[in-house]
Coordinates of N, CA and C in Angstrom, one line a residue:
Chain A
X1 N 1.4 -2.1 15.2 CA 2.6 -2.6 14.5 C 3.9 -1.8 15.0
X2 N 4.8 -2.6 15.1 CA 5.7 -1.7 15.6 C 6.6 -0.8 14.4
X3 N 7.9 -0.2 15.2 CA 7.9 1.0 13.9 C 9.5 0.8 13.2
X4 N 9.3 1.1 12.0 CA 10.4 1.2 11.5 C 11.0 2.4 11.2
X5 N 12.3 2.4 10.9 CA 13.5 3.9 10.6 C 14.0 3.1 9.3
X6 N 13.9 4.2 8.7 CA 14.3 4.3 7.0 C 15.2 5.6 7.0
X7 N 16.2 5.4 6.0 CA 17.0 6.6 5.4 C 15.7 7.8 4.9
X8 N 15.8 9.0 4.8 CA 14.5 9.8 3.8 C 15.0 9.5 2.2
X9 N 16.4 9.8 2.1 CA 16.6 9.5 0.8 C 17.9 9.0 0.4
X10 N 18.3 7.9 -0.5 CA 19.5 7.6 -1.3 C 19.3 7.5 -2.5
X11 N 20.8 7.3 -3.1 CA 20.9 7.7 -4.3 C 21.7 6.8 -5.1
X12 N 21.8 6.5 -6.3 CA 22.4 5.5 -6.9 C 22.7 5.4 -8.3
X13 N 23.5 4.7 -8.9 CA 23.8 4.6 -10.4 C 23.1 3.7 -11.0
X14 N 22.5 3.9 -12.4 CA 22.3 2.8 -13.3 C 23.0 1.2 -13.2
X15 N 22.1 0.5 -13.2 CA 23.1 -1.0 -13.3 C 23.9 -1.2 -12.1
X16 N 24.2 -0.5 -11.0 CA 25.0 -0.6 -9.6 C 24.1 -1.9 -8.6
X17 N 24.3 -2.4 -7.5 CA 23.4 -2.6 -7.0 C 23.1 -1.7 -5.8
X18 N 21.9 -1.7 -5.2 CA 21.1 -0.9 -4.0 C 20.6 -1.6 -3.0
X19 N 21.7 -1.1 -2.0 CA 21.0 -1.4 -0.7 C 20.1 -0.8 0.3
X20 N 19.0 -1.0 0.5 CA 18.1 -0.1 1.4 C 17.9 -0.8 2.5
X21 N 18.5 -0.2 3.8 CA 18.1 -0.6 5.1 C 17.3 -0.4 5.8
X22 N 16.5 -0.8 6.7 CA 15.4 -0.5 7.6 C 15.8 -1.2 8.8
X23 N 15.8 0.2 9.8 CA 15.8 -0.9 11.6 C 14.5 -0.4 12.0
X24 N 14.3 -2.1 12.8 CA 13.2 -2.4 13.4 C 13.3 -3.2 14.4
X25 N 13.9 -2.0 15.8 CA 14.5 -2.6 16.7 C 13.6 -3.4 17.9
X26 N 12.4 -2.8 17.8 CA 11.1 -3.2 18.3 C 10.2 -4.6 18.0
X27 N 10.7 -4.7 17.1 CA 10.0 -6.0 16.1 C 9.8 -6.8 16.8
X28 N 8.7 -8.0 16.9 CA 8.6 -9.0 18.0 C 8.4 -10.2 17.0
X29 N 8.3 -11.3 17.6 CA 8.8 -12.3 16.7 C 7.5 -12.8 15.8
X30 N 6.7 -12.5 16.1 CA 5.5 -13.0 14.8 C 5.4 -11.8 13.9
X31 N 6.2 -10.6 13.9 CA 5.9 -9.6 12.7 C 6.7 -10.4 11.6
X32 N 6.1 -10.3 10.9 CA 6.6 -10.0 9.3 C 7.7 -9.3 8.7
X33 N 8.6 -8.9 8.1 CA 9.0 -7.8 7.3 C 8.4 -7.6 5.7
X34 N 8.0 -6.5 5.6 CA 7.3 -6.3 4.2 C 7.8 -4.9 3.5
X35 N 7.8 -5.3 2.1 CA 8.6 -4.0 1.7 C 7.8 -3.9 0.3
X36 N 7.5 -2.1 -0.1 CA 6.5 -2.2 -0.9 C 7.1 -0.9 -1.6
X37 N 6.8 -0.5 -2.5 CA 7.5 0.4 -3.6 C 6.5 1.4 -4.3
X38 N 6.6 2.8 -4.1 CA 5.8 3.4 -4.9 C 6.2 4.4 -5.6
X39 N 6.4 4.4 -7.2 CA 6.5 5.0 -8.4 C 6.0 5.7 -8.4
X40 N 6.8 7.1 -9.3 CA 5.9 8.4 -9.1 C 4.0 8.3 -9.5
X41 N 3.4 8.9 -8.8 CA 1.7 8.8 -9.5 C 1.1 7.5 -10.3
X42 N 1.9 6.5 -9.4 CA 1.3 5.0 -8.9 C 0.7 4.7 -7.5
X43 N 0.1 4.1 -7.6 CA -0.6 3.1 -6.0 C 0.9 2.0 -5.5
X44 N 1.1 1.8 -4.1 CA 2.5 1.2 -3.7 C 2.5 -0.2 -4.5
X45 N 3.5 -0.3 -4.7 CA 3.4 -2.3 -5.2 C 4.1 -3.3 -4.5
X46 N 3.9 -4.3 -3.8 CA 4.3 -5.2 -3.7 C 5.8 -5.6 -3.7
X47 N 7.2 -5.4 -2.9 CA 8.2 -6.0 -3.2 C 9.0 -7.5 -3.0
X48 N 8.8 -7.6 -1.7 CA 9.3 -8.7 -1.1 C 8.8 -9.3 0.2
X49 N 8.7 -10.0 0.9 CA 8.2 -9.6 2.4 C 9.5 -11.4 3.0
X50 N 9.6 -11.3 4.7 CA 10.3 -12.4 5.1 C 10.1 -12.0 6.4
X51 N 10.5 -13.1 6.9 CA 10.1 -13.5 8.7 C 11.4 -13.8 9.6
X52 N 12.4 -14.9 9.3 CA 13.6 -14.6 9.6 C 15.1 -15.2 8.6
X53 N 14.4 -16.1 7.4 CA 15.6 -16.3 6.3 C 15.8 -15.5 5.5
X54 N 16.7 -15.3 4.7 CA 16.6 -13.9 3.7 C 15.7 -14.4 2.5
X55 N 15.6 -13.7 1.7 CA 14.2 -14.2 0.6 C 14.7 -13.8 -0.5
X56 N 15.0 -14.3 -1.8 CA 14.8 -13.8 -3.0 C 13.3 -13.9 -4.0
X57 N 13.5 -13.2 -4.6 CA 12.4 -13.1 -5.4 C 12.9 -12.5 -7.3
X58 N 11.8 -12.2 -8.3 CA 12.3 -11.8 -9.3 C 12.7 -10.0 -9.0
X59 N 11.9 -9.8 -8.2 CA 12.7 -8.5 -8.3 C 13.6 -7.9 -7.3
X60 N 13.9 -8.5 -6.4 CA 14.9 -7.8 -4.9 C 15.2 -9.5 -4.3
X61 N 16.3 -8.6 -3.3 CA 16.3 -9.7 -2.2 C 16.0 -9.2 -0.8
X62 N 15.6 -9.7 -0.3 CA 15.5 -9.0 1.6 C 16.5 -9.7 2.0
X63 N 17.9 -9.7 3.2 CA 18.3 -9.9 4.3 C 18.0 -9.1 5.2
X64 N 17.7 -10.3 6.3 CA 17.7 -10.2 7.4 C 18.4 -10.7 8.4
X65 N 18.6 -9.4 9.5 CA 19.6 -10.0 10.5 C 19.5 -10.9 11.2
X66 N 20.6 -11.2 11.8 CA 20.3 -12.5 12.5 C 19.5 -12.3 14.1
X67 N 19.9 -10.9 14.4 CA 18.7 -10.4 15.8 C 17.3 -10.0 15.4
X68 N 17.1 -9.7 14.1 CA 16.0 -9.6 13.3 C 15.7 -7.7 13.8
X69 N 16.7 -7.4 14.0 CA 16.3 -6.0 14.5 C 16.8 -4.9 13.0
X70 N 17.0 -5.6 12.3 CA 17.2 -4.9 10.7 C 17.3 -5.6 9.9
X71 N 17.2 -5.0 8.5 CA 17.1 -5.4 7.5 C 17.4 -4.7 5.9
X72 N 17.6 -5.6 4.7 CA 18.6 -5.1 3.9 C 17.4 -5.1 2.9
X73 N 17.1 -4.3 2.2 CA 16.1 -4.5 0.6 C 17.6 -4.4 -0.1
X74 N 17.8 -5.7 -1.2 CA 18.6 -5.5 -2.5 C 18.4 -5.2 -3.5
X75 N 18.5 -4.6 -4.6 CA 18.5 -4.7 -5.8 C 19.6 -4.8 -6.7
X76 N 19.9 -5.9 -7.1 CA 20.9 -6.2 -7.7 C 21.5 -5.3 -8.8
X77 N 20.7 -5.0 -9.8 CA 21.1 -3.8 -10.9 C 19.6 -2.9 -10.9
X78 N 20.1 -1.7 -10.5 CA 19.4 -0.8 -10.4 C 19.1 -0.3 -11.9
X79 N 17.8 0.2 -12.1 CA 17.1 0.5 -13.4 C 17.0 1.9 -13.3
X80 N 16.2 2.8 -14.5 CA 15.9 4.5 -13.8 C 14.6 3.8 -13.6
X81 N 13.9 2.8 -13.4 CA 12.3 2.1 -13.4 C 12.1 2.2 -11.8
X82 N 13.3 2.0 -11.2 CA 13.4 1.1 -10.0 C 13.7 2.7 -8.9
X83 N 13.3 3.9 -9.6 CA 13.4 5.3 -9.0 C 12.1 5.6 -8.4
X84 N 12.1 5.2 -6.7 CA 10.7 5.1 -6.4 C 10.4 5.4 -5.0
X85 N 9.7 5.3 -4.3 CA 9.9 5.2 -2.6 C 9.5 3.8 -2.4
X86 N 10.5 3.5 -1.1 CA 10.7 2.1 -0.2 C 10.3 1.9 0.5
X87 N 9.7 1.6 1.1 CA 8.8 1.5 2.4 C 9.2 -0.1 2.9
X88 N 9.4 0.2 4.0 CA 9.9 -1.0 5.3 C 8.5 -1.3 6.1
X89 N 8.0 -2.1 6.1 CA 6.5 -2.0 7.1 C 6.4 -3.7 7.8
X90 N 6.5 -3.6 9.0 CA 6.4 -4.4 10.3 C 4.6 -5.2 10.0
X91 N 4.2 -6.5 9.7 CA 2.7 -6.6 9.9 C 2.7 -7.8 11.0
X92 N 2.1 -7.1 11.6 CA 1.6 -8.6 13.2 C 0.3 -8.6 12.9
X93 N 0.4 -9.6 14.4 CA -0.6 -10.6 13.8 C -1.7 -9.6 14.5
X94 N -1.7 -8.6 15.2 CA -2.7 -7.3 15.5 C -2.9 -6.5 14.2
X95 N -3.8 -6.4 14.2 CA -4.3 -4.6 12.8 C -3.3 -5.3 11.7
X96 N -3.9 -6.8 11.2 CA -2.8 -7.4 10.0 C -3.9 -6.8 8.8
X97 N -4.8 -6.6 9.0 CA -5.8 -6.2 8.2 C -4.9 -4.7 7.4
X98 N -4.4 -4.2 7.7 CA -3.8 -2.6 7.0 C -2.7 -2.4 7.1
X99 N -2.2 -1.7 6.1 CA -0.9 -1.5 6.1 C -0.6 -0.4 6.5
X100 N 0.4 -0.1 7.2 CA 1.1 1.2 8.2 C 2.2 1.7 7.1
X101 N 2.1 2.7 6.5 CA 3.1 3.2 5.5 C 4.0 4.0 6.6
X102 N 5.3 4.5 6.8 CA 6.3 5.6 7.3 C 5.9 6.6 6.4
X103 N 7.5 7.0 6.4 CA 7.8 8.2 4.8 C 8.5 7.5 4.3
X104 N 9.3 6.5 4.1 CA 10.0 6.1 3.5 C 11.3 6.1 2.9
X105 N 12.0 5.4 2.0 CA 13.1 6.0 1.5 C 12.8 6.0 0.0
X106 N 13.1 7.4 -0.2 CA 13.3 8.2 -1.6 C 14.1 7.7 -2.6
X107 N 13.9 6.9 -3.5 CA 15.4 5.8 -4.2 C 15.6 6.9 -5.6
X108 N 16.4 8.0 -6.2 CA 16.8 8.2 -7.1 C 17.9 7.8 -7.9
X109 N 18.0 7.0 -8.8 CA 18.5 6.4 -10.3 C 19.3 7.2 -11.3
X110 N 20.4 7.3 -11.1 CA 21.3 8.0 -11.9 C 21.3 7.1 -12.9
X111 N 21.0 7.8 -14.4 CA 21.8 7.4 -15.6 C 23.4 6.9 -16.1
Chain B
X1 N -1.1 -12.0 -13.2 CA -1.0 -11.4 -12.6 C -2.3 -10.7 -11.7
X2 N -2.5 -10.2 -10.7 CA -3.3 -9.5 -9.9 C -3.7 -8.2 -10.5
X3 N -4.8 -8.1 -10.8 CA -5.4 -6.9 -11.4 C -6.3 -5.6 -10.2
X4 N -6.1 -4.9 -10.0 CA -6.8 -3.9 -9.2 C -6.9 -2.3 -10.3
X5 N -8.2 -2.3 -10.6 CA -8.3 -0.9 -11.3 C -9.5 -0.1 -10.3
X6 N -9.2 1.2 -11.0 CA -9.8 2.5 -10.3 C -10.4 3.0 -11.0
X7 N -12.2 3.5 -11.0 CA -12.7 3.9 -12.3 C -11.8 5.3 -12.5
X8 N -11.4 5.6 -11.5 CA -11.0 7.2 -12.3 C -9.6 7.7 -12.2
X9 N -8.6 8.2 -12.6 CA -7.5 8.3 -12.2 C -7.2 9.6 -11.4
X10 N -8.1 10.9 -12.7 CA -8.4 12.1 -11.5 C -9.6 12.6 -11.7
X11 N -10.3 13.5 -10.6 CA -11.0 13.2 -10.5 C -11.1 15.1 -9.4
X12 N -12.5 15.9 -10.3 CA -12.6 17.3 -9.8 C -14.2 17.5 -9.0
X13 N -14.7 17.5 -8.4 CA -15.7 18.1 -7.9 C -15.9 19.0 -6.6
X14 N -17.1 19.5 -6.6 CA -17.7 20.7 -6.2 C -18.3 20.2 -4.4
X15 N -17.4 21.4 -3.6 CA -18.1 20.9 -2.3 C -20.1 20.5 -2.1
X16 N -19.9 19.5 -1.1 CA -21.6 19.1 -1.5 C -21.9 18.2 -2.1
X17 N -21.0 17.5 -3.0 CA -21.4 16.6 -3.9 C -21.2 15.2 -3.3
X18 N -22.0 14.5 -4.0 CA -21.9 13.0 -3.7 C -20.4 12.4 -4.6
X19 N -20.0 11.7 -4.2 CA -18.9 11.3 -5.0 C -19.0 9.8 -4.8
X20 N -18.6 9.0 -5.8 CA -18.4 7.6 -5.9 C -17.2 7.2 -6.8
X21 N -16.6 6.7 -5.5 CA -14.9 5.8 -6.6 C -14.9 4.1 -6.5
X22 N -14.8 3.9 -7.7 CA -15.3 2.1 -8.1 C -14.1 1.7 -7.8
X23 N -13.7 0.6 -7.7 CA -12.5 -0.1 -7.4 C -12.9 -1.6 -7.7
X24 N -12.2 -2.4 -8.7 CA -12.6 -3.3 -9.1 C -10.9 -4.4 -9.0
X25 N -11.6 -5.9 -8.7 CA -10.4 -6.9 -8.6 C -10.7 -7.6 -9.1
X26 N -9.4 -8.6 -10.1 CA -10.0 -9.8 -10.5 C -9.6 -11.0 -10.1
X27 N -8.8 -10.9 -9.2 CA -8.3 -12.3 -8.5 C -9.1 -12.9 -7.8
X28 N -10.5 -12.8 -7.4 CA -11.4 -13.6 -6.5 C -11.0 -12.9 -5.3
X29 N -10.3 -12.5 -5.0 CA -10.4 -11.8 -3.4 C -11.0 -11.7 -2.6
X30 N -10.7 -12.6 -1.5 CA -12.1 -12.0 -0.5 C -12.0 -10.6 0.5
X31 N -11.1 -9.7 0.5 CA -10.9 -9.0 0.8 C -10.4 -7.0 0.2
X32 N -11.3 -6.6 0.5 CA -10.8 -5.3 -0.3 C -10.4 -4.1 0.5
X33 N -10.4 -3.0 0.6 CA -9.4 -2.1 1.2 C -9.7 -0.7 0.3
X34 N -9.8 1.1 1.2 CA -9.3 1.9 0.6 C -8.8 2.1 2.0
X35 N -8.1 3.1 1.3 CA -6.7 3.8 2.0 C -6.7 5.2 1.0
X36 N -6.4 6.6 2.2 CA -6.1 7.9 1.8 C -4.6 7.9 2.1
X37 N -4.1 8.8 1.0 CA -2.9 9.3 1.0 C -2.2 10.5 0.6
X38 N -2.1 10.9 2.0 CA -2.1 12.2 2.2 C -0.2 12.9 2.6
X39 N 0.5 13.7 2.0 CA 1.9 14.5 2.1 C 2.2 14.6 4.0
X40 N 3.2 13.8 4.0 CA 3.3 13.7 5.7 C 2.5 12.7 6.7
X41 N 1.5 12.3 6.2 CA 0.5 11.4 7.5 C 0.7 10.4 6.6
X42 N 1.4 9.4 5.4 CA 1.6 8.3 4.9 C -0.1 7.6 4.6
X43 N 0.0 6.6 4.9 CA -1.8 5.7 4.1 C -2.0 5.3 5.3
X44 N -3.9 6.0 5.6 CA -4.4 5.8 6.4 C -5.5 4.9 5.8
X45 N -6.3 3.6 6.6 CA -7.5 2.7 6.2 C -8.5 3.9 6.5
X46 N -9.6 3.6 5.4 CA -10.9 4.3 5.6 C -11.8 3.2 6.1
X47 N -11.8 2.1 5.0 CA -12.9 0.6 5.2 C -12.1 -0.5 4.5
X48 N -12.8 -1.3 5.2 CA -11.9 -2.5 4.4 C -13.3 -3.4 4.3
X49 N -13.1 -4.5 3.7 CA -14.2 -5.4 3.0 C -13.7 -6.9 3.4
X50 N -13.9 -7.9 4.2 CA -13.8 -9.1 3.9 C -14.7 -9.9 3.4
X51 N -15.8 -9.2 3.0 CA -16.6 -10.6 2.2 C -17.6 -9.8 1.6
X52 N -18.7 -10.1 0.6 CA -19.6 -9.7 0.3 C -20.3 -9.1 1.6
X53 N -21.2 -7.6 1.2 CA -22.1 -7.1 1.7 C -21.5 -7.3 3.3
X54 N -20.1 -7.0 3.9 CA -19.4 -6.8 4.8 C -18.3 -5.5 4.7
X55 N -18.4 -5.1 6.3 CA -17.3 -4.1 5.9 C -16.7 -3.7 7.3
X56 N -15.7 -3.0 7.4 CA -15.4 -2.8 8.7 C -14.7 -1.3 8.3
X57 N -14.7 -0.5 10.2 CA -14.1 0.7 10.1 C -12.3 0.4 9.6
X58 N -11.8 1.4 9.1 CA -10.7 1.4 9.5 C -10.3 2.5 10.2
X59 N -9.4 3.4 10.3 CA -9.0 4.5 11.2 C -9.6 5.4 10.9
X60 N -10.0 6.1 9.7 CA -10.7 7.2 9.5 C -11.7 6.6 8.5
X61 N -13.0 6.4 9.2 CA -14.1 6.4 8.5 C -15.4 7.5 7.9
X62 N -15.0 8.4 8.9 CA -16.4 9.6 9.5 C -16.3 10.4 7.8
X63 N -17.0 10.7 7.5 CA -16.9 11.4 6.0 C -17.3 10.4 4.7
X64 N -17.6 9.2 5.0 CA -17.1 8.1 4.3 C -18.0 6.6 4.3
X65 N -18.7 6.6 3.4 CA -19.2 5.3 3.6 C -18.8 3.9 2.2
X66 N -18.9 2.4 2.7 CA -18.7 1.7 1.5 C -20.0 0.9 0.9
X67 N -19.5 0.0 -0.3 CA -20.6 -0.7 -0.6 C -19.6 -1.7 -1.4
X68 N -20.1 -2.9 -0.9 CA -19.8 -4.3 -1.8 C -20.9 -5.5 -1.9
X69 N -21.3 -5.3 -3.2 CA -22.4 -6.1 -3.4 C -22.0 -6.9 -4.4
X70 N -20.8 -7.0 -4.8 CA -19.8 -8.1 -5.4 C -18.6 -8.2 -5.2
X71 N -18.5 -9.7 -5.0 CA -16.7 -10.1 -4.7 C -16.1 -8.8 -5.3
X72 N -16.0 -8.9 -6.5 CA -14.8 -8.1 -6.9 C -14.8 -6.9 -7.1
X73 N -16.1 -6.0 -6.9 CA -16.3 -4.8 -6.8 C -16.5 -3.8 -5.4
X74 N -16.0 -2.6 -5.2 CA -15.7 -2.0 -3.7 C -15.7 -0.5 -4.1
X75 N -16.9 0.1 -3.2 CA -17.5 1.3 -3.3 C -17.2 2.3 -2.8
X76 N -16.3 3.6 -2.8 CA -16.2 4.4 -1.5 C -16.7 5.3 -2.1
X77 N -17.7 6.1 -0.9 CA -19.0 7.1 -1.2 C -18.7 8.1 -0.2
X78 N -18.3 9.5 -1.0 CA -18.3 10.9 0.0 C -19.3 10.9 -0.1
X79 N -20.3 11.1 1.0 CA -21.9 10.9 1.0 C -21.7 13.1 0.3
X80 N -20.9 13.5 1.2 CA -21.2 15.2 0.9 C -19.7 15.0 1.0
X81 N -19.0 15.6 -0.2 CA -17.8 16.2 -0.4 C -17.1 17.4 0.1
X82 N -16.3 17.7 1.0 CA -15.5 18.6 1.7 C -14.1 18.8 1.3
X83 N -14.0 20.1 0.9 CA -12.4 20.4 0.8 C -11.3 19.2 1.5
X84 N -11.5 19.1 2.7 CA -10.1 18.1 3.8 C -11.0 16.6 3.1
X85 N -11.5 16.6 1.9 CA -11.1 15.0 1.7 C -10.3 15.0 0.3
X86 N -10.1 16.1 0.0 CA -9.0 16.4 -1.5 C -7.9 15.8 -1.0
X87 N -7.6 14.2 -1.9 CA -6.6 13.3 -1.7 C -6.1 12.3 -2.8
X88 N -5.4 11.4 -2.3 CA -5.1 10.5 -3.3 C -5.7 9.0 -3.0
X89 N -6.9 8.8 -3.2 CA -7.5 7.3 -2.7 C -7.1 5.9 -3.4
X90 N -6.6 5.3 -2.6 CA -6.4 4.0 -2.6 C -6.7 2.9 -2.4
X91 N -7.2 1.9 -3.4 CA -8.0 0.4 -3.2 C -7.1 -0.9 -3.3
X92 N -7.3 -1.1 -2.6 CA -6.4 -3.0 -2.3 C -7.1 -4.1 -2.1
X93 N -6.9 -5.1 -2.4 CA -7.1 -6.3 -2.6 C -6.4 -7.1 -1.8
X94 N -6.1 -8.3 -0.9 CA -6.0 -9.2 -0.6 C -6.5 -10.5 -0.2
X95 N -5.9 -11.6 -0.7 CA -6.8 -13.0 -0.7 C -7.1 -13.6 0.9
X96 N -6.0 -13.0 2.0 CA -6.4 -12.9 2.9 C -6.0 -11.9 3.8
X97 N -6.1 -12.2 5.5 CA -5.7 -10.4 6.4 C -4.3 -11.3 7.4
X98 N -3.8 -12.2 7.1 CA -2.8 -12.6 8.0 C -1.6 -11.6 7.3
X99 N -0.6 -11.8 8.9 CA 0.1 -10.9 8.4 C 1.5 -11.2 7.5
X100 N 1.3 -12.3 6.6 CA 2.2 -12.8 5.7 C 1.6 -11.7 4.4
X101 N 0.7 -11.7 4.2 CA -0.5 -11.8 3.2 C 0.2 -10.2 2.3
X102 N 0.0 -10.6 0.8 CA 0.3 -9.5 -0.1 C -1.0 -8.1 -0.3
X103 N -0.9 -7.1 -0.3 CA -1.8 -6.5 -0.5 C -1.7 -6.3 -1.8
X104 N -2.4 -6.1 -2.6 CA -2.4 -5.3 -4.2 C -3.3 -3.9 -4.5
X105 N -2.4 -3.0 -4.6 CA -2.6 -1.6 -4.9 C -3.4 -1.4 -6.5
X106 N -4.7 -0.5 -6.4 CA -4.5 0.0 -7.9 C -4.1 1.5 -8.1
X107 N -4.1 2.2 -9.1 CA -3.4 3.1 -9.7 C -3.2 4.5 -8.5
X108 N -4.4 4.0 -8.1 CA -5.1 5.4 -7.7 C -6.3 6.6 -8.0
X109 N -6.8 6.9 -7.0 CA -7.5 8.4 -7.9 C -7.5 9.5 -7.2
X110 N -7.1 10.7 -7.9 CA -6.6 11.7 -7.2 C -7.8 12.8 -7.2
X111 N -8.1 12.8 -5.8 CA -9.5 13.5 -6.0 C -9.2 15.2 -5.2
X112 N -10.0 16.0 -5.9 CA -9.7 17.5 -5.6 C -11.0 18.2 -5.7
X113 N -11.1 18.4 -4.3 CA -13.0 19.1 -4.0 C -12.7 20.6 -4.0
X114 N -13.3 21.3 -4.6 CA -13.8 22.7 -4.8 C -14.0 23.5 -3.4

């Protein structure tokens, strides 16, 4: 899979919204984008995942660019819930069987 | 919603030991998954499962064996427990392996060998 670059950490206000970037200048056109969330002394969860329209869902939105070489995780109103690590992860159609974690970005939630 | 539990959350034993971590789904899944996670090297696959009484390596298997002898249930067995497998083990679920496809995480179990 190829690789993605994440911030290590940002930071944010209550109720603000949050944008988390990820480039993925490598990306080839049958990867995926997938983005998955892990809360302190939780297993990662599930956020959003898109190919090349932007995606809403109940919890975030993904844009993506139009060269598909980045991309935006939204969160419209930030929670202290939503204080977690972000993970950007590329899945092709090689090794689709597992997920390739980075380090992530570090999302801390000001009051 | 997608349910993935872990019989244990943490979890202490003694080098030598046999160790067994249950991992159970209820979505019908034909596919199961652990994953270590370890400070700096992110989640690496141990085994993954696509069907009953199936299983495949994933990147680090050696230390490590599985068992699925039901859809929804997935075995990972330190046959002999060693200090360098003190980690955070991770079980997933997915309904398939394309690369659209959602994984589902459970809680975890945080295991620490003696």
């Amino acid at each position: 899979d190829a690789k993605t670059t994440q911030p290590n950490s940002m930071e944010s206000n209550e109720e603000e919204p949050v944008h988390l970037p990820c480039n993925h200048s490598t990306i080839s056109g049958t990867d995926y984008i997938h983005w998955y969330r892990q809360l302190p002394s939780q297993g990662p969860e599930y956020v959003i995942h898109g190919l090349t329209s932007n995606v809403n869902n109940r919890m975030a939105s993904l844009a993506i660019a139009e060269d598909r070489k980045s991309s935006t995780l939204i969160l419209h109103r930030a929670t202290l819930r939503d204080a977690a690590v972000y993970y950007c992860i590329l899945r092709g159609i090689q090794g689709a069987q597992k997920l390739v974690f980075g380090q992530g970005t570090r999302l801390t939630i000001n009051p | 919603d997608v349910k993935v539990t872990q019989s244990s959350r943490y979890l202490v034993k003694r080098t030598g030991e046999k160790v067994f971590l249950e991992c159970v789904q209820d979505m019908d899944h034909e596919n199961m998954f652990w994953y270590r996670q370890d400070p700096g090297l992110g989640l690496r696959l141990i085994y993954f499962s696509y069907d009953v009484k199936m299983k495949e390596k994933g990147d680090i298997p050696e230390g490590y064996s599985v068992s699925r002898e039901k859809k929804e249930r997935f075995s990972l067995i330190l046959e002999s427990a060693s200090t360098n497998q003190t980690s955070m083990y991770l079980c997933a679920s997915s309904l398939g392996v394309r690369s659209q496809e959602t994984q589902y995480f459970g809680p975890g179990t945080r295991l620490l060998v003696l």
